[in-house]
Tab-separated table of C-alpha atoms in Angstrom:
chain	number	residue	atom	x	y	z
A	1	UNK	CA	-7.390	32.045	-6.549
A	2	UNK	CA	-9.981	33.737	-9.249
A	3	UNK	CA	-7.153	34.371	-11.601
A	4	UNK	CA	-5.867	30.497	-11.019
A	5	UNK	CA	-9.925	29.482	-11.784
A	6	UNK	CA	-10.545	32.209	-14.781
A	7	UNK	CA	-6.884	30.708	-16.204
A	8	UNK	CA	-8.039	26.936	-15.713
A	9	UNK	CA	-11.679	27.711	-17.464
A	10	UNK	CA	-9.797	29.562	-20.243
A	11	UNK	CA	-7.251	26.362	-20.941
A	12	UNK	CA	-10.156	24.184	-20.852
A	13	UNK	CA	-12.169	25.378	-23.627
A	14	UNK	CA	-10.781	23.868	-26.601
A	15	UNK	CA	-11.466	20.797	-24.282
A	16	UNK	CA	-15.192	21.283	-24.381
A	17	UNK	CA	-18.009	19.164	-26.196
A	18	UNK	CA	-17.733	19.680	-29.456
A	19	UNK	CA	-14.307	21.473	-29.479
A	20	UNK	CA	-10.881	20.594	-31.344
A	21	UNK	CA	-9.317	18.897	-28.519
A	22	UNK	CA	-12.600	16.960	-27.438
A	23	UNK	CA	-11.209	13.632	-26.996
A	24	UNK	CA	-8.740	15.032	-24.716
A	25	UNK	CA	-11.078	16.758	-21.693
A	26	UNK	CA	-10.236	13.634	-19.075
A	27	UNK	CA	-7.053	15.037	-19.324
A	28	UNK	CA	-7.273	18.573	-18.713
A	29	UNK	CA	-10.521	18.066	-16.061
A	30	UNK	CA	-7.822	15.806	-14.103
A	31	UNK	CA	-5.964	18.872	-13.539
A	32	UNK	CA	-9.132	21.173	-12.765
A	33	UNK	CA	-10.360	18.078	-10.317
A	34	UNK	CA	-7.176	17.930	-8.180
A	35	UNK	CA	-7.223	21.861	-7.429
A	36	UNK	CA	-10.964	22.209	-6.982
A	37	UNK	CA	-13.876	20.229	-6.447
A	38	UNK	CA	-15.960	20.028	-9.564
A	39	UNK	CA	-18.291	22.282	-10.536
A	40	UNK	CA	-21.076	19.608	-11.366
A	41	UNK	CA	-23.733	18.104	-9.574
A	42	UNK	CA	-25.680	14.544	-9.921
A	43	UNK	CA	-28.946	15.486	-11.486
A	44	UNK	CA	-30.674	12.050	-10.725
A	45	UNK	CA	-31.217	9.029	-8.496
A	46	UNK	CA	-30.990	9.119	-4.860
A	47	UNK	CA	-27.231	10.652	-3.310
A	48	UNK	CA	-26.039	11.057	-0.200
A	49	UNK	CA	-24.335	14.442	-0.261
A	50	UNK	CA	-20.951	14.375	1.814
A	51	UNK	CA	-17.736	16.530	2.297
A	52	UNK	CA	-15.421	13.362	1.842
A	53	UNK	CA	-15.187	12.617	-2.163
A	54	UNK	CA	-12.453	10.307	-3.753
A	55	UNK	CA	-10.056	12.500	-3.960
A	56	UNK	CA	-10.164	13.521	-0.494
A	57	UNK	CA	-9.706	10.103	0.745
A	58	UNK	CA	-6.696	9.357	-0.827
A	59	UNK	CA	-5.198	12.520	0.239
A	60	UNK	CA	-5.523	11.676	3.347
A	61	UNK	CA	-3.958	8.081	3.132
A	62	UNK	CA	-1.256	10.282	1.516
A	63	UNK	CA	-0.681	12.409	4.301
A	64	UNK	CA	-0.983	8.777	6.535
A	65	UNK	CA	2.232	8.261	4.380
A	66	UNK	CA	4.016	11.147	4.578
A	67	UNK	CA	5.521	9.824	8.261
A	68	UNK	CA	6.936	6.573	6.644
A	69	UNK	CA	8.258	8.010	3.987
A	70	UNK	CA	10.213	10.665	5.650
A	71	UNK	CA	11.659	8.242	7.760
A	72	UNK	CA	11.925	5.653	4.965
A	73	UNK	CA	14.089	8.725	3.078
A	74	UNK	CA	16.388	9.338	6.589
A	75	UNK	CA	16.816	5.285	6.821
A	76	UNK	CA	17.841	5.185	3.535
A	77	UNK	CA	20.956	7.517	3.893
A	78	UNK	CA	21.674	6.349	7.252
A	79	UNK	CA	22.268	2.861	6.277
A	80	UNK	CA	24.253	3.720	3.456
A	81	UNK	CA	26.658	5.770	5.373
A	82	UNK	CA	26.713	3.105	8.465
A	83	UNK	CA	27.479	-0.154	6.272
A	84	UNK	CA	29.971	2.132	3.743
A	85	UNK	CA	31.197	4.913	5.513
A	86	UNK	CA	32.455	2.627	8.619
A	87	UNK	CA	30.220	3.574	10.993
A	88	UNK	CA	31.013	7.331	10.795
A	89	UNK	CA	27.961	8.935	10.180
A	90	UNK	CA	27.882	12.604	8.940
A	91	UNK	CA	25.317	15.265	9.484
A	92	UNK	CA	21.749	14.628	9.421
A	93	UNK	CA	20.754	16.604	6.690
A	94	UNK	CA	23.735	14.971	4.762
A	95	UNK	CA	21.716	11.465	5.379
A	96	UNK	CA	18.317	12.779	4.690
A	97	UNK	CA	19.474	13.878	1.194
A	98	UNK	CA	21.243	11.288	0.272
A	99	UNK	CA	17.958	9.151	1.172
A	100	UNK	CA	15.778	12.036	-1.021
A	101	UNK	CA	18.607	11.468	-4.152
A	102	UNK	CA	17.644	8.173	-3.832
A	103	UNK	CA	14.189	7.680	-2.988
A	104	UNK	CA	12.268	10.414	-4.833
A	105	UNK	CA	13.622	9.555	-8.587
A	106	UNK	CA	11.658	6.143	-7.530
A	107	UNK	CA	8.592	8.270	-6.521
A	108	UNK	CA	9.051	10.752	-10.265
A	109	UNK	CA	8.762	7.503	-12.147
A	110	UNK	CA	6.296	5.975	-10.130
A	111	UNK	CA	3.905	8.482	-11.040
A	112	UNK	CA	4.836	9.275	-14.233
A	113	UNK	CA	4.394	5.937	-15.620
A	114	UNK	CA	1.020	5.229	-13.416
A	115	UNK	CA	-0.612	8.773	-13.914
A	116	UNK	CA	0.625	8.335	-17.991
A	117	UNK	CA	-1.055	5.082	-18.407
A	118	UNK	CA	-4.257	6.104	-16.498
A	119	UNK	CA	-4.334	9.367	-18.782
A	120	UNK	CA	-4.194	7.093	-22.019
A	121	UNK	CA	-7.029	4.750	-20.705
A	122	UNK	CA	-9.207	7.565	-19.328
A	123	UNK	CA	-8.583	9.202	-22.885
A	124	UNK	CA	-9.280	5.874	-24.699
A	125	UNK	CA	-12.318	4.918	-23.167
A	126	UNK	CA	-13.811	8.606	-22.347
A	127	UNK	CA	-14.079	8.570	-19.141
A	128	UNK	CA	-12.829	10.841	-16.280
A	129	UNK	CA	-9.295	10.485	-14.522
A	130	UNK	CA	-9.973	8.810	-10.873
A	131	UNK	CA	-7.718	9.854	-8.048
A	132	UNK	CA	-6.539	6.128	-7.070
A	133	UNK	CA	-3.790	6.387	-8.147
A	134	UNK	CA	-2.534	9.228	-5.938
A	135	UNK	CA	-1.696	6.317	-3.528
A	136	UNK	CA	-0.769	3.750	-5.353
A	137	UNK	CA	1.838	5.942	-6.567
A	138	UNK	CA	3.447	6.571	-3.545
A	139	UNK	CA	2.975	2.601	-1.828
A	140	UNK	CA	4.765	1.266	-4.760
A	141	UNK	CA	7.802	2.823	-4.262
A	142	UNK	CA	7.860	2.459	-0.394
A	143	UNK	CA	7.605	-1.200	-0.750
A	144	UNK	CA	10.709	-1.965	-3.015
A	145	UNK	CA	14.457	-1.696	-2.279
A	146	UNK	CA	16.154	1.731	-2.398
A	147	UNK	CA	17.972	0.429	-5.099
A	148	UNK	CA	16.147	-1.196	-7.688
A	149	UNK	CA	16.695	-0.186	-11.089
A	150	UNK	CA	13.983	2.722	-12.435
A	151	UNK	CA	13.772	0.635	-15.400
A	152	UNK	CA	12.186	-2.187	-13.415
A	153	UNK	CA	10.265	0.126	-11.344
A	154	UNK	CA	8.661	1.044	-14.296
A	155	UNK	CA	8.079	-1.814	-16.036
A	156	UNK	CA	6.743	-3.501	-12.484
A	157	UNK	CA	4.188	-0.086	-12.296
A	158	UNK	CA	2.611	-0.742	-15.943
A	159	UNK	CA	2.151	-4.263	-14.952
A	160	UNK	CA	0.354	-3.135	-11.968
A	161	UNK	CA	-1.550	-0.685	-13.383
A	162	UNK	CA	-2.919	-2.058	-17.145
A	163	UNK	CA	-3.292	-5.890	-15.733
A	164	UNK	CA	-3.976	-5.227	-12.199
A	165	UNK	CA	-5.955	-1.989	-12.416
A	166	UNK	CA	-6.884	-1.170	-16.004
A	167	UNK	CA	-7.689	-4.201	-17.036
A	168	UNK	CA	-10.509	-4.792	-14.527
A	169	UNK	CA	-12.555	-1.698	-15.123
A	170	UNK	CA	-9.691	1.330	-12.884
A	171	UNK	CA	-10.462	2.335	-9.999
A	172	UNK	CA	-12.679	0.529	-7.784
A	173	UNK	CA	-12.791	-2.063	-9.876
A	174	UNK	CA	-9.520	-4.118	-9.293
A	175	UNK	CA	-9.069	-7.374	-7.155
A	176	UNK	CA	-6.014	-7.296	-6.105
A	177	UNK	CA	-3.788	-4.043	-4.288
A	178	UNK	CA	-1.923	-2.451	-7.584
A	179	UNK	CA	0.816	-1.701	-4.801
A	180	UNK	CA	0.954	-5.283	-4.107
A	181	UNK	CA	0.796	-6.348	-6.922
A	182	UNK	CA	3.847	-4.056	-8.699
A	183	UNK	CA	5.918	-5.755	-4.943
A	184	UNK	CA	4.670	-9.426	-6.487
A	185	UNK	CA	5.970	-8.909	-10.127
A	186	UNK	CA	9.529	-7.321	-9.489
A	187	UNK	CA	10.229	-9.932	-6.799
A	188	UNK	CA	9.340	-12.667	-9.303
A	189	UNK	CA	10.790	-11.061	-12.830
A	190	UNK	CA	13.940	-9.713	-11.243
A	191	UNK	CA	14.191	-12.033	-7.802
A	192	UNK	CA	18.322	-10.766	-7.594
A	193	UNK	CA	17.032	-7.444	-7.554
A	194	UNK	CA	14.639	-8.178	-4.631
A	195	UNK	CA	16.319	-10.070	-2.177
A	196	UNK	CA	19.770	-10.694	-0.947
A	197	UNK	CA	22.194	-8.446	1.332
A	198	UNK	CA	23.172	-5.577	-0.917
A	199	UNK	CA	19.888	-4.455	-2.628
A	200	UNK	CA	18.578	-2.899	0.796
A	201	UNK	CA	21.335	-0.398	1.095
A	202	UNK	CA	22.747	2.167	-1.448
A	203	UNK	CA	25.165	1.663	-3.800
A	204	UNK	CA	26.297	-1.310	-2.005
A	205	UNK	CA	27.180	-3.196	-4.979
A	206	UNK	CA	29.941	-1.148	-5.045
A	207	UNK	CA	31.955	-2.919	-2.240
A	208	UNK	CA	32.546	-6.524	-1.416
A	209	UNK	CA	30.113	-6.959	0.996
A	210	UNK	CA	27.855	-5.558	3.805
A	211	UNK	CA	25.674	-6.654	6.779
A	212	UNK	CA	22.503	-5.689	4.645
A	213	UNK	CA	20.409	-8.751	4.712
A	214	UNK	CA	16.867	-7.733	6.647
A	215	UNK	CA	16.271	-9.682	9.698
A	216	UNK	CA	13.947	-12.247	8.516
A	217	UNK	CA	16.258	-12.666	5.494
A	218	UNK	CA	19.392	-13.810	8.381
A	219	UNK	CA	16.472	-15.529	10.399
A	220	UNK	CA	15.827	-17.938	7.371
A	221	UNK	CA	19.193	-18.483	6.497
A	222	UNK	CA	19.914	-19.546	10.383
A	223	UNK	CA	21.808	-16.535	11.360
A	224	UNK	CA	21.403	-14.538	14.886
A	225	UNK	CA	20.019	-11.556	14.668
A	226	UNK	CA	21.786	-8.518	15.511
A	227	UNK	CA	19.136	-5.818	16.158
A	228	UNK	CA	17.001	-5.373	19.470
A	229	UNK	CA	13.184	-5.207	19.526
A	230	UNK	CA	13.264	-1.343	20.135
A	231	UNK	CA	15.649	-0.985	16.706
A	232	UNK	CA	12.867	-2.713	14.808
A	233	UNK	CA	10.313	-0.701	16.233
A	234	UNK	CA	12.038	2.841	15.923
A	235	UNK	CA	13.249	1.190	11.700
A	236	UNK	CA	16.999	1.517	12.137
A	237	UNK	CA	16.968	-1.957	10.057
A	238	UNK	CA	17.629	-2.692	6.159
A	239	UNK	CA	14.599	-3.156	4.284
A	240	UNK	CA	12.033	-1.588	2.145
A	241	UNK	CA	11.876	2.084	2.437
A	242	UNK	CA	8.529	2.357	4.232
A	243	UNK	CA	7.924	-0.519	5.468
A	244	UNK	CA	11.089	-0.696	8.365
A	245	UNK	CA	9.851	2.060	11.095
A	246	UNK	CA	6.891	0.703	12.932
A	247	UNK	CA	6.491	4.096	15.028
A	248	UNK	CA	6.059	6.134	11.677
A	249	UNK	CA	3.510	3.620	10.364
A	250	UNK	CA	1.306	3.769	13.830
A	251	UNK	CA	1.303	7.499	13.480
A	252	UNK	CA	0.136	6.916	9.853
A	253	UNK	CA	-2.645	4.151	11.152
A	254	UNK	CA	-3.549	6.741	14.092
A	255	UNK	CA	-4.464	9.557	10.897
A	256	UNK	CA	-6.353	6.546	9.004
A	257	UNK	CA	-8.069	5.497	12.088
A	258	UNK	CA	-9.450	9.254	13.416
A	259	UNK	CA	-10.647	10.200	9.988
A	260	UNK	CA	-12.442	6.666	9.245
A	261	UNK	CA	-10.447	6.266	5.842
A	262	UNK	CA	-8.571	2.892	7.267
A	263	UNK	CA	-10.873	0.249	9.247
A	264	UNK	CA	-9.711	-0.230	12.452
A	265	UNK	CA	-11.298	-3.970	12.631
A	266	UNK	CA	-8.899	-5.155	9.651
A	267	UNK	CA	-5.811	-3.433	11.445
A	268	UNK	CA	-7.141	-5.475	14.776
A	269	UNK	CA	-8.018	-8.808	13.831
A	270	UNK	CA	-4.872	-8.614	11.300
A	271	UNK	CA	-2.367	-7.680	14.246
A	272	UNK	CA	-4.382	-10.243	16.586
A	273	UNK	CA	-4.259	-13.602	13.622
A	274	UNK	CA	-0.324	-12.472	13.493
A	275	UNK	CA	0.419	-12.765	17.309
A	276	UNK	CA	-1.683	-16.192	17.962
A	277	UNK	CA	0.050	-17.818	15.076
A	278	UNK	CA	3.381	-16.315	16.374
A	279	UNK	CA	2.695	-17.427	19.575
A	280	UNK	CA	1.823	-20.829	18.505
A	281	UNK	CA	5.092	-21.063	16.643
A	282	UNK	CA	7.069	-20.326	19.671
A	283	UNK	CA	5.703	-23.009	21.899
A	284	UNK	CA	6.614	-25.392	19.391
A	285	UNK	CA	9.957	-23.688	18.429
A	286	UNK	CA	11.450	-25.852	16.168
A	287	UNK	CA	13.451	-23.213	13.612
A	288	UNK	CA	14.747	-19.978	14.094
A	289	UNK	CA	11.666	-18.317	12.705
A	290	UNK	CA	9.316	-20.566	14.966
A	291	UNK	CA	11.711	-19.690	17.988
A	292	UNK	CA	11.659	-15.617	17.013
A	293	UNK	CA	9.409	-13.505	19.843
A	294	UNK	CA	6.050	-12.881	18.804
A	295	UNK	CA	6.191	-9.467	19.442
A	296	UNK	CA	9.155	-8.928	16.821
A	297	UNK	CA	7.253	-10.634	14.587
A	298	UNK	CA	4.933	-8.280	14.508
A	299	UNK	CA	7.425	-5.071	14.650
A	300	UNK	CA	9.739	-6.427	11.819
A	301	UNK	CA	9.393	-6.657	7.902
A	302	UNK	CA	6.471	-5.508	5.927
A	303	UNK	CA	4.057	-6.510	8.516
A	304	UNK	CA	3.040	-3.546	9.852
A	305	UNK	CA	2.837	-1.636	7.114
A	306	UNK	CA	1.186	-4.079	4.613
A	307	UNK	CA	-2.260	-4.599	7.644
A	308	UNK	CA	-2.122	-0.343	7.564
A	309	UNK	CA	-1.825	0.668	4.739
A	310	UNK	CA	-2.533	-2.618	2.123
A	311	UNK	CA	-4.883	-4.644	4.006
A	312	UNK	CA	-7.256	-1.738	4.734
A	313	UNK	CA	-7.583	-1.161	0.755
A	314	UNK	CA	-11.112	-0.317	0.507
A	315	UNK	CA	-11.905	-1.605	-2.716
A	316	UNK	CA	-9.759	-5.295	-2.735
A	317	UNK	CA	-10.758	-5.771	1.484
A	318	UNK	CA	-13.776	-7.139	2.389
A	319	UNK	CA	-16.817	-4.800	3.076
A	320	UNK	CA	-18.882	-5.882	6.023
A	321	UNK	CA	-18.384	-5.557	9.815
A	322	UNK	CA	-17.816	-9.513	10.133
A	323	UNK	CA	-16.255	-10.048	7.045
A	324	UNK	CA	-13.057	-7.638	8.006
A	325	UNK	CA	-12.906	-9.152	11.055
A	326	UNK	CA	-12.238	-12.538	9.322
A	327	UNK	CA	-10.165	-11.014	6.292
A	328	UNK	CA	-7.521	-9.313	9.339
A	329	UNK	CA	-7.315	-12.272	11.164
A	330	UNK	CA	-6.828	-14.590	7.913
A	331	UNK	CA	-4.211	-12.158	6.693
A	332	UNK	CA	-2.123	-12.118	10.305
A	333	UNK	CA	-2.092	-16.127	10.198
A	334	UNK	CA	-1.448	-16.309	6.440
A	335	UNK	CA	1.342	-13.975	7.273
A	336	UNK	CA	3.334	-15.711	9.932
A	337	UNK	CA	2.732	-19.010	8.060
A	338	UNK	CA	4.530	-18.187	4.783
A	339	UNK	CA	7.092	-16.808	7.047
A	340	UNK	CA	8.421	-19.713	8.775
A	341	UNK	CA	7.648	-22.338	6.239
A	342	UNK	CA	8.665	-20.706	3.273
A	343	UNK	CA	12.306	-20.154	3.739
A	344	UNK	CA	13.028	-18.526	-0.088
A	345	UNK	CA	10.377	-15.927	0.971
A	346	UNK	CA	10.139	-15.591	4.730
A	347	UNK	CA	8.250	-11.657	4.260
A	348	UNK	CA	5.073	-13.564	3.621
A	349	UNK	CA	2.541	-9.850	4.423
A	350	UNK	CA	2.691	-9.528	0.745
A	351	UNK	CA	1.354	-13.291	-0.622
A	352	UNK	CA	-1.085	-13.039	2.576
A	353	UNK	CA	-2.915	-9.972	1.426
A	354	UNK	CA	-2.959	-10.919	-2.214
A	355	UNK	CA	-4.441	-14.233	-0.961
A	356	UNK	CA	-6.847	-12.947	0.470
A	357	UNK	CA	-7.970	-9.961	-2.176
A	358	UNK	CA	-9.071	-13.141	-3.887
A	359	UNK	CA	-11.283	-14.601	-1.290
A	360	UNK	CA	-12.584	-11.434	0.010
A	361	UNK	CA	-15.617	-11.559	-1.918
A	362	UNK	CA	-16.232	-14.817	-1.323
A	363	UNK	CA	-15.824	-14.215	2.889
A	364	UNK	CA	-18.648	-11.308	2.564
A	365	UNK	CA	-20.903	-13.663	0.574
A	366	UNK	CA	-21.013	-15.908	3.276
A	367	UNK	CA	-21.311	-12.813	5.616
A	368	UNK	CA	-24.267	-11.472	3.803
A	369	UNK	CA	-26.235	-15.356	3.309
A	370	UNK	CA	-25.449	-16.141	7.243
A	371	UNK	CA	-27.309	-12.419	7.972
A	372	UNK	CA	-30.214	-13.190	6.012
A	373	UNK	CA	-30.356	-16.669	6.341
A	374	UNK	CA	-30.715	-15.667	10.511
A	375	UNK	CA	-33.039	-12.582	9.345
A	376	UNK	CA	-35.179	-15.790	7.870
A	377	UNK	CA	-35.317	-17.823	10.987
A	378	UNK	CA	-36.467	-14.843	13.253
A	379	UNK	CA	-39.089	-14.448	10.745
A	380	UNK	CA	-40.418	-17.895	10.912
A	381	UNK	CA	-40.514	-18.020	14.437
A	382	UNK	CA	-42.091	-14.268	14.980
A	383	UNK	CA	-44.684	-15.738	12.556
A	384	UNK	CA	-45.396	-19.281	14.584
A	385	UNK	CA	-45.227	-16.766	17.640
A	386	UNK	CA	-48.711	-15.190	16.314
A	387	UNK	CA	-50.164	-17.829	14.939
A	388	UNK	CA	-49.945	-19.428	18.361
């Protein structure tokens, strides 16, 4: 490792202050950064020293990640060859790499175009490269079709990232959840690309037809549904690549949970506003959607995975104790809402969760004022208490 650290301190020198390639260092200390922690210390002001950095943090929602995707790659092959191979389903390392073939040229451009654009506006500006988008480059991919077109991937990733991220400040700055946000602009610039029956398995546009269309897709269009509770749960559905195996995203919640990167109260009160609402629905049962069990509503779509891994964003979620509580059960009912009345768009995790990026700030102002404006009244009274 001393000859990786002498090499890395010899590259970086024409880098330095006052070197040739000055106006380039945010580039080259991005690479130094991700293998070792930097060699700098804050010299004033009050810090809390701690272990857990930025770039440690979204690791570790990366590693949350690594389950869906893995299954997200497997579910990918496996519906190709069930829909167009007539059931006959070869060997499961044939599946799994037709899934990688597929999936990670979506993950190379993902990053290239998000990590290219953050490079050019760290450069720009003169600022260091932040480690957000180590994540976002990985949830934008998971949330689209397995085959959408790179070129739209790409173009929906620069959206994201100049007017969602870069345009706000970067990272930490940004309202709304760059993931979400890359979902919102492909399904809106290129809707035939982002819904339908073919687009959620593999070169189906290659044959007539198949039985592709995701459940809430059939469920909006009045059709039966032809997978059991324990198929949505396990992700043996169509759908986005991450976002179909609810299993794989509790063992990613589970990692978020232990190592307090993902609040637990947003997950809660998000899965909790989602099964009222549901429940509501199916006492008055007066479409398919209102009529579908609450519990599949809450094991099928983007559900799951948008109150794990989108709701919990630290930076666009609320902040206090209360206010999370508020923003998970806003974003459950929001969710089953859009679902059943808005039969053009019956995955309605995504609009929730945006929705509610915007009033976050505006939930923990009212948080805050209601704390102090109690903090107030005890003081008033503690004060007639003495006088008396």
């Amino acid at each position: 490792m001393k000859f990786l650290r002498d090499k890395i301190d010899q590259i970086k020198k024409p880098f330095e202050k006052g070197q040739k390639f000055e106006k380039f260092a945010p580039a080259i200390n991005a690479l130094d950064t991700f293998l070792y922690v930097p060699n700098h210390t804050t010299k004033h002001g009050a810090h809390i020293r701690d272990a857990v950095d930025l770039k440690r943090t979204m690791i570790t929602v990366v590693l949350a990640l690594v389950p869906a995707l893995l299954f997200g790659i497997y579910n990918a092959g496996y519906q190709h060859f069930i829909q167009l191979n007539e059931g006959v389903l070869p060997s499961f390392m044939d599946i799994f790499l037709h899934g990688l073939w597929k999936v990670l040229p979506m993950i190379i451009v993902s990053y290239a175009v998000g990590l290219g654009i953050e490079f050019a506006f760290a450069i720009f500006r003169g600022h260091e490269v932040n480690e957000g988008y180590l994540v976002s480059g990985l949830l934008i991919p998971m949330v689209m079709p397995v085959d959408l077109p790179l070129w739209m991937l790409a173009i929906s990733v620069a959206f994201a990232v100049i007017i969602g991220k870069e345009a706000f400040g970067g990272t930490g700055m940004n309202i709304f959840n760059p993931a979400l946000l890359a979902r919102a602009f492909a399904f809106f610039a290129y809707p035939t690309f982002m819904s339908g029956d073919k687009i959620w398995v593999s070169d189906a546009t290659t044959i007539d037809g198949v039985s592709g269309e995701t459940i809430l897709g059939s469920l909006a269009q009045g059709k039966e549904v032809a997978y059991s509770t324990m198929d949505m749960f396990l992700g043996f559905i169509p759908g986005s690549i991450g976002e179909t195996s609810v299993l794989a995203i509790l063992i990613g919640a589970f990692i978020l949970i232990a190592t307090g990167v993902g609040s637990w109260k947003i997950m809660v009160s998000g899965v909790i506003g989602a099964a009222l609402t549901a429940m509501m629905f199916n006492a008055v049962g007066l479409t398919a959607l209102m009529n579908f069990d609450w519990i599949n509503h809450l094991v099928v779509g983007g559900f799951a995975f948008g109150i794990v891994f989108m709701a919990t964003d630290p930076v666009s979620a609320a902040q206090t104790d209360k206010g999370k509580i508020i923003y998970g059960l806003l974003i459950g009912f929001f969710s089953i809402m859009i679902r059943v009345f808005n039969p053009a768009y019956p995955e309605g995790v995504m609009l929730a969760i945006l929705l509610m990026n915007t009033l976050a700030p505006t939930i923990d102002y009212f948080v805050v004022n209601g704390n102090i404006s109690k903090r107030k009244k005890r003081l008033a009274k503690s004060k007639q208490l003495k006088s008396a």
